[in-house]
PDB file of C-alpha atoms and ligand atoms in Angstrom:
ATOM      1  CA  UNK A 251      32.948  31.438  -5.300  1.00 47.00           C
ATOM      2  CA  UNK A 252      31.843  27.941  -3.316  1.00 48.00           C
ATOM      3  CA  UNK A 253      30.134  30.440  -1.104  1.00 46.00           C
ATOM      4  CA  UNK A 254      28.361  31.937  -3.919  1.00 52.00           C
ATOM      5  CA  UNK A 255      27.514  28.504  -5.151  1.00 45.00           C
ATOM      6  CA  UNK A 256      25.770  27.372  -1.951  1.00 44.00           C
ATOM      7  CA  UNK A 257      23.424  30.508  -1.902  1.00 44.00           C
ATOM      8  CA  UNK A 258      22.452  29.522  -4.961  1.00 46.00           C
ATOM      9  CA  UNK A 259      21.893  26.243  -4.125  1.00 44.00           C
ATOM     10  CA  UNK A 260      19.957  27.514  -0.976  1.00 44.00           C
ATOM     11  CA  UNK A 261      17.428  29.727  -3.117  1.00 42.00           C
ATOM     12  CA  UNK A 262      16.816  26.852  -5.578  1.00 45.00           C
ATOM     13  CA  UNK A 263      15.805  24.831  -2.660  1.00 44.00           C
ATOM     14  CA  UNK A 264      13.513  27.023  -1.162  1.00 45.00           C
ATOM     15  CA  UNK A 265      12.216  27.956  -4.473  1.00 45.00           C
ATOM     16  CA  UNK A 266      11.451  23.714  -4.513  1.00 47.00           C
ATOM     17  CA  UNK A 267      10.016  23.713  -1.458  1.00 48.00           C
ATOM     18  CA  UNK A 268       7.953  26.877  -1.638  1.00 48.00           C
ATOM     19  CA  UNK A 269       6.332  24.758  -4.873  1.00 53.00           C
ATOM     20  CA  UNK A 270       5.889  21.721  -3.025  1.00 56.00           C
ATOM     21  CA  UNK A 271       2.319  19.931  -3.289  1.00 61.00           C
ATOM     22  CA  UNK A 272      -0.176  20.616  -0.927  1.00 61.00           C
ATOM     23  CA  UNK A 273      -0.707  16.298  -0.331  1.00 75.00           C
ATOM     24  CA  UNK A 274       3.858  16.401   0.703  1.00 78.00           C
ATOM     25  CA  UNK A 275       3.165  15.584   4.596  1.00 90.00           C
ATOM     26  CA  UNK A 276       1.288  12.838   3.400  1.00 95.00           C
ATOM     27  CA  UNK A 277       3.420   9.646   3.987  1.00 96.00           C
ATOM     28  CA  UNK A 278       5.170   7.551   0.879  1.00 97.00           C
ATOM     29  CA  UNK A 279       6.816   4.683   3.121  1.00 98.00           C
ATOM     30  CA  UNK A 280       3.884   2.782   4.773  1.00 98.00           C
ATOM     31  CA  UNK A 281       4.277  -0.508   6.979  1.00 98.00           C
ATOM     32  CA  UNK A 282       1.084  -3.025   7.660  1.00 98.00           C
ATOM     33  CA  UNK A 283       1.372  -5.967   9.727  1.00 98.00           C
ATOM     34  CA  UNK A 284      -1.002  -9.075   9.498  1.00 98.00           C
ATOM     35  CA  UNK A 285      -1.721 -10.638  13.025  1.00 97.00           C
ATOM     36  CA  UNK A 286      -4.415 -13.109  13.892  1.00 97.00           C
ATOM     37  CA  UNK A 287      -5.884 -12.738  10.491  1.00 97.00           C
ATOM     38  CA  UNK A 288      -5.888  -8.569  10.779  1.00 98.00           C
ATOM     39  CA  UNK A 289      -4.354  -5.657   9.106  1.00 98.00           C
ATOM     40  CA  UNK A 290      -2.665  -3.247  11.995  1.00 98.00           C
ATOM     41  CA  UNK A 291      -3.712  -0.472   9.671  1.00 96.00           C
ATOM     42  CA  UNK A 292      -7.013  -0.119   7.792  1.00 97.00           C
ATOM     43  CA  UNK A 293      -7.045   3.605   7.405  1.00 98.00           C
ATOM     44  CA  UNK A 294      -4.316   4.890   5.549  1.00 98.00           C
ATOM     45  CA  UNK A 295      -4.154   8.237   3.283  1.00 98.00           C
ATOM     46  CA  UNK A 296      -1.374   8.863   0.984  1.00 97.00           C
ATOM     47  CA  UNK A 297      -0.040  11.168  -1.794  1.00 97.00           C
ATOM     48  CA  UNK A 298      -1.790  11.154  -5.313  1.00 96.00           C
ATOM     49  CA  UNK A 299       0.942  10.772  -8.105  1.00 96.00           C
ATOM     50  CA  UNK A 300       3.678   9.881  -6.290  1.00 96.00           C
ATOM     51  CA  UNK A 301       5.363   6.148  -5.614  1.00 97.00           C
ATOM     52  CA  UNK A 302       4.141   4.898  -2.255  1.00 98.00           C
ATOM     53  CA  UNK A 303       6.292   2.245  -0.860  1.00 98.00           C
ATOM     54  CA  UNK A 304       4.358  -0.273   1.165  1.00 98.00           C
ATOM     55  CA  UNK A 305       6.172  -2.993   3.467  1.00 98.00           C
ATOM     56  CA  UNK A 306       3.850  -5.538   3.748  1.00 98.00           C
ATOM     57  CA  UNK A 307       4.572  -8.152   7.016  1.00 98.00           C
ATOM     58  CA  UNK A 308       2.940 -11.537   7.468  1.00 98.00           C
ATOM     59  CA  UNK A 309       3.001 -12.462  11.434  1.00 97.00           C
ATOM     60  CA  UNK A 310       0.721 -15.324  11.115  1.00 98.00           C
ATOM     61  CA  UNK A 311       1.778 -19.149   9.986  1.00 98.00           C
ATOM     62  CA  UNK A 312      -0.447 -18.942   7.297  1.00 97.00           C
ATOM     63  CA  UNK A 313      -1.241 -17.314   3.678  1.00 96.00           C
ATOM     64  CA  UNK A 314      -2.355 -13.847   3.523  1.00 96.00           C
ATOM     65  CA  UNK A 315      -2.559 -11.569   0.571  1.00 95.00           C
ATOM     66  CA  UNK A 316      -2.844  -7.669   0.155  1.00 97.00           C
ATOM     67  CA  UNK A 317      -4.984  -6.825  -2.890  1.00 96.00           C
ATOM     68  CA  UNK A 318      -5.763  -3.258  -3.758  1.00 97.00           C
ATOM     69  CA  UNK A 319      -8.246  -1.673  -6.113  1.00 97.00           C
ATOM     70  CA  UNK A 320     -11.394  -0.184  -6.623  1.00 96.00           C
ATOM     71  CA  UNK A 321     -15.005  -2.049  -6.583  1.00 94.00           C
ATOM     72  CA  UNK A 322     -14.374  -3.594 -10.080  1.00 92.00           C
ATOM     73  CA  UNK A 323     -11.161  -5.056  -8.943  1.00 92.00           C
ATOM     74  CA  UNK A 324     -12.478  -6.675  -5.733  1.00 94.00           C
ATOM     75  CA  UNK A 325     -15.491  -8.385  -7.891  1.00 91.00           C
ATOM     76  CA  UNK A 326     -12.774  -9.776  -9.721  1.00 88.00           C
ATOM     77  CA  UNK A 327     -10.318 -11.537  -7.069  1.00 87.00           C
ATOM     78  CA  UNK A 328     -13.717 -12.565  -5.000  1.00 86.00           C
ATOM     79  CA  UNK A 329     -15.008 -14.690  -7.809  1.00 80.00           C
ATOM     80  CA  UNK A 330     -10.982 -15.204  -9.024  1.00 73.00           C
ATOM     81  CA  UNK A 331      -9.438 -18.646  -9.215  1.00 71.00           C
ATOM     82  CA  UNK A 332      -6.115 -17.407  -8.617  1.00 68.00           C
ATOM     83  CA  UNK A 333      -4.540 -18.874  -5.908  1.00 63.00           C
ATOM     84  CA  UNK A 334      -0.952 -17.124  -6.053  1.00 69.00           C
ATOM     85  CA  UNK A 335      -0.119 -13.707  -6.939  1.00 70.00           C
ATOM     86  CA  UNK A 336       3.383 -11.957  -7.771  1.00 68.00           C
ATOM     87  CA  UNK A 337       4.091 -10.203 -10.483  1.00 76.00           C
ATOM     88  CA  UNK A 338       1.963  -6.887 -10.392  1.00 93.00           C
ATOM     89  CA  UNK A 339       2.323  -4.057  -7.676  1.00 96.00           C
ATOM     90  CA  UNK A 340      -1.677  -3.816  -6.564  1.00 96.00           C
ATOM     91  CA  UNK A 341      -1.448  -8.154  -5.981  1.00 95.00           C
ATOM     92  CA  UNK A 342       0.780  -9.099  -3.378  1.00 95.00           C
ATOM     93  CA  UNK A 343       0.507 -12.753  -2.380  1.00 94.00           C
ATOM     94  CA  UNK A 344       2.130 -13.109   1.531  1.00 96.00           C
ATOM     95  CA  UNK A 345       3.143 -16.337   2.716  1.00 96.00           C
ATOM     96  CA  UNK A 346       3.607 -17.544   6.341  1.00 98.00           C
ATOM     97  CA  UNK A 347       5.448 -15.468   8.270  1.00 98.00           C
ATOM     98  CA  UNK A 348       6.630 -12.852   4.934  1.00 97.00           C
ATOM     99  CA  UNK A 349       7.774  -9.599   4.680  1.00 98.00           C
ATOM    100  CA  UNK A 350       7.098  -8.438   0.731  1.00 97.00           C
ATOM    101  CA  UNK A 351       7.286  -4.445  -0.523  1.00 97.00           C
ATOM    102  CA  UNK A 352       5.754  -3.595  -2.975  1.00 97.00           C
ATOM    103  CA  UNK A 353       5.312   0.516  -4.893  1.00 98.00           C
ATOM    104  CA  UNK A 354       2.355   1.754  -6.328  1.00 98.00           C
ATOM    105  CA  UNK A 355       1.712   5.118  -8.187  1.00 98.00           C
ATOM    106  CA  UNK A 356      -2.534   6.406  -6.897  1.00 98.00           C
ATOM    107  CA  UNK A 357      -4.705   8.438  -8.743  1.00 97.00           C
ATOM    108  CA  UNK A 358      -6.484  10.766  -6.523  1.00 97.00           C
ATOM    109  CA  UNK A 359      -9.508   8.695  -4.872  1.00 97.00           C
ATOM    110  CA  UNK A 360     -10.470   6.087  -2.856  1.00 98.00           C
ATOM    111  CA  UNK A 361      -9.093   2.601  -3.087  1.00 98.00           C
ATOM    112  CA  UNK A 362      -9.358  -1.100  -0.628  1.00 98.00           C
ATOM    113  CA  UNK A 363      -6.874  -3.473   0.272  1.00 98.00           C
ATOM    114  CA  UNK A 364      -8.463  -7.043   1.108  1.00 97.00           C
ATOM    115  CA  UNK A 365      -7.234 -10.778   1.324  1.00 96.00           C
ATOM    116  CA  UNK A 366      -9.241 -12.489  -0.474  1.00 93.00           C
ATOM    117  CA  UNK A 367      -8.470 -15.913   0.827  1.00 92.00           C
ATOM    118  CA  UNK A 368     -12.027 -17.653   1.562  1.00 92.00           C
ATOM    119  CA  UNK A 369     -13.574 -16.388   4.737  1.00 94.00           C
ATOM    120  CA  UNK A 370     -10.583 -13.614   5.420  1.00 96.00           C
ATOM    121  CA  UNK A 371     -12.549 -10.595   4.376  1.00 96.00           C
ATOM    122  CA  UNK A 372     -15.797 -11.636   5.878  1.00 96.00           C
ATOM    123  CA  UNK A 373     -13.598 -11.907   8.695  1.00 97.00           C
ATOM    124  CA  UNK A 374     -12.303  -8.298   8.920  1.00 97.00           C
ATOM    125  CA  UNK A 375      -9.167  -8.251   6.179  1.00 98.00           C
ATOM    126  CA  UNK A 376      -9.750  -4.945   4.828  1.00 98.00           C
ATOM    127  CA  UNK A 377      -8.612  -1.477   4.980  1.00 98.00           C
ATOM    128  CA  UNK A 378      -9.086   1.978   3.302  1.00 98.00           C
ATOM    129  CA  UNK A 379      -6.420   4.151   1.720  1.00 98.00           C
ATOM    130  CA  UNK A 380      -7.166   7.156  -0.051  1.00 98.00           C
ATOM    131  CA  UNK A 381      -5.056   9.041  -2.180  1.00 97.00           C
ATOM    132  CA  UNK A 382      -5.450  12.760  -1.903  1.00 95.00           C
ATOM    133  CA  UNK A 383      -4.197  15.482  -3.875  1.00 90.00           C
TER     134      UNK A 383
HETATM  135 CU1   CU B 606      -5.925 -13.485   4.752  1.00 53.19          CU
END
């Protein structure tokens, strides 16, 4: 009986796999590190439609942030007044020497993360991620 139980359990999880999404390889825990001003990662593709964990470390004694969006969204923060962010998953505010995670949910395209602290993005704080299907 227990053995007849595990087959089971063995077929439905093949079944699962053989049904798995094309994008599953892709990863959904991602780590960026902020030195000297710099994300360690500015090319990053990830799963459309699933949560996407990001761990998000400050290495430098000053403020950072991670903002990601599309065009519209940059416009926004660059012109923003805003100086402290916190409460939604796409605006993470990173203070001195921080470690924040945050979980976001893509649909399928092509997105930026940037600080948008004055002079940081001119300077090189920005990276890709793309969500594929
Ligand atoms: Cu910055």
């Amino acid at each position: 009986m227990i053995l007849r139980t595990l087959v089971a359990l063995a077929l439905a999880a093949f079944a699962a796999g053989a049904c798995a999404p094309a994008n599953a390889a892709l990863p959904t825990q991602i780590g960026i590190r902020i030195h000297y001003s710099h994300f360690d990662a500015t090319k990053i593709e990830v799963p459309m439609g699933v949560p996407v964990t990001f761990t998000l470390v400050n290495d430098d004694p000053i403020d950072h942030e991670w903002l990601i969006g599309d065009a519209s969204f940059h416009n926004r923060h660059r012109t923003g007044t805003e100086p402290v962010h916190g409460d939604r998953p796409d605006e993470v505010s990173l203070p001195p020497m921080s470690i924040k995670r945050t979980t976001l949910t893509f649909a399928p395209g092509t997105y930026t993360y940037i600080c948008h602290f004055p002079g940081h993005e001119a300077y090189g704080m920005v990276g890709v991620l793309v969500a594929k299907g």
